[in-house]
CSV table of C-alpha atoms in Angstrom, one decimal:
chain,number,residue,atom,x,y,z
A,63,MET,CA,-66.3,-56.6,-61.4
A,64,ARG,CA,-65.4,-53.7,-63.0
A,65,LEU,CA,-63.4,-51.4,-61.5
A,66,SER,CA,-65.7,-48.6,-60.9
A,67,ASP,CA,-67.8,-51.3,-58.8
A,68,GLY,CA,-64.7,-52.0,-56.6
A,69,ILE,CA,-64.5,-48.3,-56.0
A,70,ARG,CA,-67.3,-47.7,-54.7
A,71,LEU,CA,-67.2,-50.9,-52.4
A,72,ALA,CA,-63.8,-49.3,-50.9
A,73,LEU,CA,-65.6,-45.9,-50.1
A,74,ALA,CA,-69.4,-47.0,-48.9
A,75,PRO,CA,-67.2,-47.2,-45.5
A,76,ALA,CA,-65.9,-44.2,-45.3
A,77,ILE,CA,-69.0,-42.8,-47.2
A,78,GLY,CA,-71.1,-44.2,-44.0
A,79,LEU,CA,-68.6,-42.8,-41.3
A,80,VAL,CA,-69.1,-39.0,-43.3
A,81,VAL,CA,-72.9,-39.7,-43.0
A,82,ALA,CA,-73.1,-40.6,-39.4
A,83,LEU,CA,-70.2,-37.6,-38.3
A,84,THR,CA,-73.2,-35.1,-39.9
A,85,ILE,CA,-76.0,-36.6,-38.3
A,86,LEU,CA,-74.4,-36.4,-34.7
A,87,SER,CA,-73.0,-33.0,-34.9
A,88,GLY,CA,-76.5,-32.0,-36.0
A,89,ALA,CA,-77.8,-33.6,-32.7
A,90,SER,CA,-78.4,-31.8,-29.8
A,91,GLN,CA,-75.3,-32.8,-27.0
A,92,ALA,CA,-76.4,-34.2,-24.1
A,93,GLN,CA,-75.1,-32.3,-20.8
A,94,SER,CA,-76.4,-31.2,-17.1
A,95,VAL,CA,-77.0,-29.1,-14.3
A,96,THR,CA,-77.5,-29.5,-11.1
A,97,PHE,CA,-79.7,-27.3,-8.4
A,98,MET,CA,-79.4,-26.9,-5.5
A,99,ILE,CA,-82.4,-26.7,-2.8
A,100,GLN,CA,-83.0,-26.0,0.1
A,101,ASN,CA,-86.8,-26.4,1.7
A,102,SER,CA,-86.5,-24.2,4.6
A,103,HIS,CA,-90.0,-23.8,4.9
A,104,PRO,CA,-91.9,-25.5,7.9
A,105,ASN,CA,-94.0,-27.3,5.8
A,106,ALA,CA,-93.3,-30.3,3.1
A,107,VAL,CA,-92.8,-28.7,-0.5
A,108,GLU,CA,-93.2,-30.1,-3.9
A,109,LEU,CA,-90.8,-29.1,-6.9
A,110,GLU,CA,-90.5,-29.6,-10.4
A,111,PHE,CA,-88.2,-28.3,-12.8
A,112,CYS,CA,-89.3,-27.1,-16.5
A,113,SER,CA,-87.0,-26.3,-19.7
A,114,LEU,CA,-87.8,-23.1,-21.7
A,115,ASP,CA,-86.4,-24.3,-24.9
A,116,ARG,CA,-88.1,-27.7,-25.4
A,117,ASP,CA,-91.7,-29.3,-23.7
A,118,ALA,CA,-89.7,-31.2,-21.0
A,119,SER,CA,-90.3,-31.4,-17.2
A,120,TRP,CA,-88.4,-33.3,-14.2
A,121,PRO,CA,-89.4,-35.5,-12.8
A,122,GLY,CA,-91.8,-35.3,-15.3
A,123,GLY,CA,-95.6,-36.7,-16.4
A,124,GLY,CA,-97.4,-34.9,-13.7
A,125,GLN,CA,-95.3,-35.8,-10.7
A,126,SER,CA,-93.5,-33.9,-8.3
A,127,TYR,CA,-89.6,-34.3,-5.8
A,128,VAL,CA,-90.6,-33.4,-2.5
A,129,LEU,CA,-88.9,-31.7,0.4
A,130,ASP,CA,-89.6,-32.4,3.9
A,131,ASP,CA,-86.3,-31.6,5.3
A,132,GLY,CA,-84.0,-28.6,5.5
A,133,ALA,CA,-81.5,-30.3,3.8
A,134,PRO,CA,-80.0,-28.6,1.2
A,135,THR,CA,-80.6,-31.4,-1.8
A,136,ALA,CA,-79.1,-32.5,-4.8
A,137,PHE,CA,-81.1,-32.8,-8.7
A,138,PRO,CA,-79.0,-33.4,-11.2
A,139,LEU,CA,-80.9,-33.0,-14.2
A,140,ASP,CA,-79.8,-34.6,-18.0
A,141,CYS,CA,-80.8,-31.9,-19.9
A,142,GLU,CA,-79.7,-30.6,-24.0
A,143,ALA,CA,-76.3,-28.1,-23.7
A,144,GLY,CA,-77.4,-24.5,-23.6
A,145,GLU,CA,-80.9,-25.3,-22.7
A,146,THR,CA,-82.4,-23.5,-19.4
A,147,ILE,CA,-84.4,-24.7,-17.0
A,148,CYS,CA,-86.3,-23.2,-13.8
A,149,TYR,CA,-87.7,-24.7,-10.8
A,150,GLY,CA,-91.5,-23.8,-9.4
A,151,ALA,CA,-92.2,-25.0,-6.0
A,152,TRP,CA,-95.1,-24.8,-3.5
A,153,VAL,CA,-96.4,-25.8,-0.5
A,154,SER,CA,-97.7,-29.4,-0.8
A,155,GLY,CA,-101.1,-28.9,-0.3
A,156,ASP,CA,-101.2,-24.9,-0.5
A,157,GLN,CA,-100.5,-23.9,-4.6
A,158,GLY,CA,-100.6,-20.5,-3.5
A,159,THR,CA,-97.9,-20.5,-1.3
A,160,THR,CA,-95.2,-20.6,-4.6
A,161,TRP,CA,-91.6,-20.3,-5.1
A,162,GLY,CA,-89.6,-19.6,-8.4
A,163,ALA,CA,-91.9,-20.8,-11.2
A,164,GLY,CA,-94.9,-22.1,-9.2
A,165,PRO,CA,-96.7,-25.3,-10.0
A,166,GLY,CA,-96.3,-26.5,-13.3
A,167,CYS,CA,-93.6,-23.7,-13.7
A,168,ALA,CA,-96.4,-21.2,-14.7
A,169,ASP,CA,-95.1,-17.7,-14.1
A,170,ALA,CA,-92.4,-15.9,-14.8
A,171,CYS,CA,-89.0,-15.9,-12.2
A,172,ASP,CA,-85.5,-14.1,-12.6
A,173,THR,CA,-83.9,-16.1,-10.1
A,174,CYS,CA,-85.1,-20.0,-10.2
A,175,CYS,CA,-83.4,-20.5,-13.7
A,176,ALA,CA,-80.3,-22.3,-14.8
A,177,THR,CA,-78.8,-22.9,-18.0
A,178,CYS,CA,-77.3,-26.4,-18.3
A,179,ASP,CA,-74.3,-26.2,-18.7
A,180,GLY,CA,-72.8,-29.2,-16.5
A,181,GLY,CA,-72.5,-26.6,-13.9
A,182,GLU,CA,-74.3,-26.4,-10.4
A,183,THR,CA,-76.5,-23.7,-9.1
A,184,ARG,CA,-75.7,-22.4,-5.5
A,185,ILE,CA,-78.5,-22.9,-2.5
A,186,MET,CA,-81.9,-22.0,-3.7
A,187,SER,CA,-83.7,-21.6,-0.4
A,188,LEU,CA,-87.6,-21.6,-0.5
A,189,GLY,CA,-89.6,-20.4,2.1
A,190,GLU,CA,-87.5,-17.3,3.1
């Protein structure tokens, strides 16, 4: 074994660590945001959350959450640090009565979004 081979073998773990740290530092960091939502409407309300920064939604897959009582409900969402998440809600069975960004988060809204920063929103009331 030559001296240069020994040096390469000795440096290999350090080089691997540098490469791994470089890859990880460039990746988006996982974070969360918790939406506090209250159904103040007399009927059940369906609800979904959408990212404005990437193709992501919660619960996703064309599904929605259903709120059928008036208690504030926490929706903790795993998201990417700094991304903007909005809610869209509608009366179950009546997509003409909406709040926030509406079904599919298709509408613009000023007060239905939060930044993914590990925090929690104020209670957002639907139906008032």
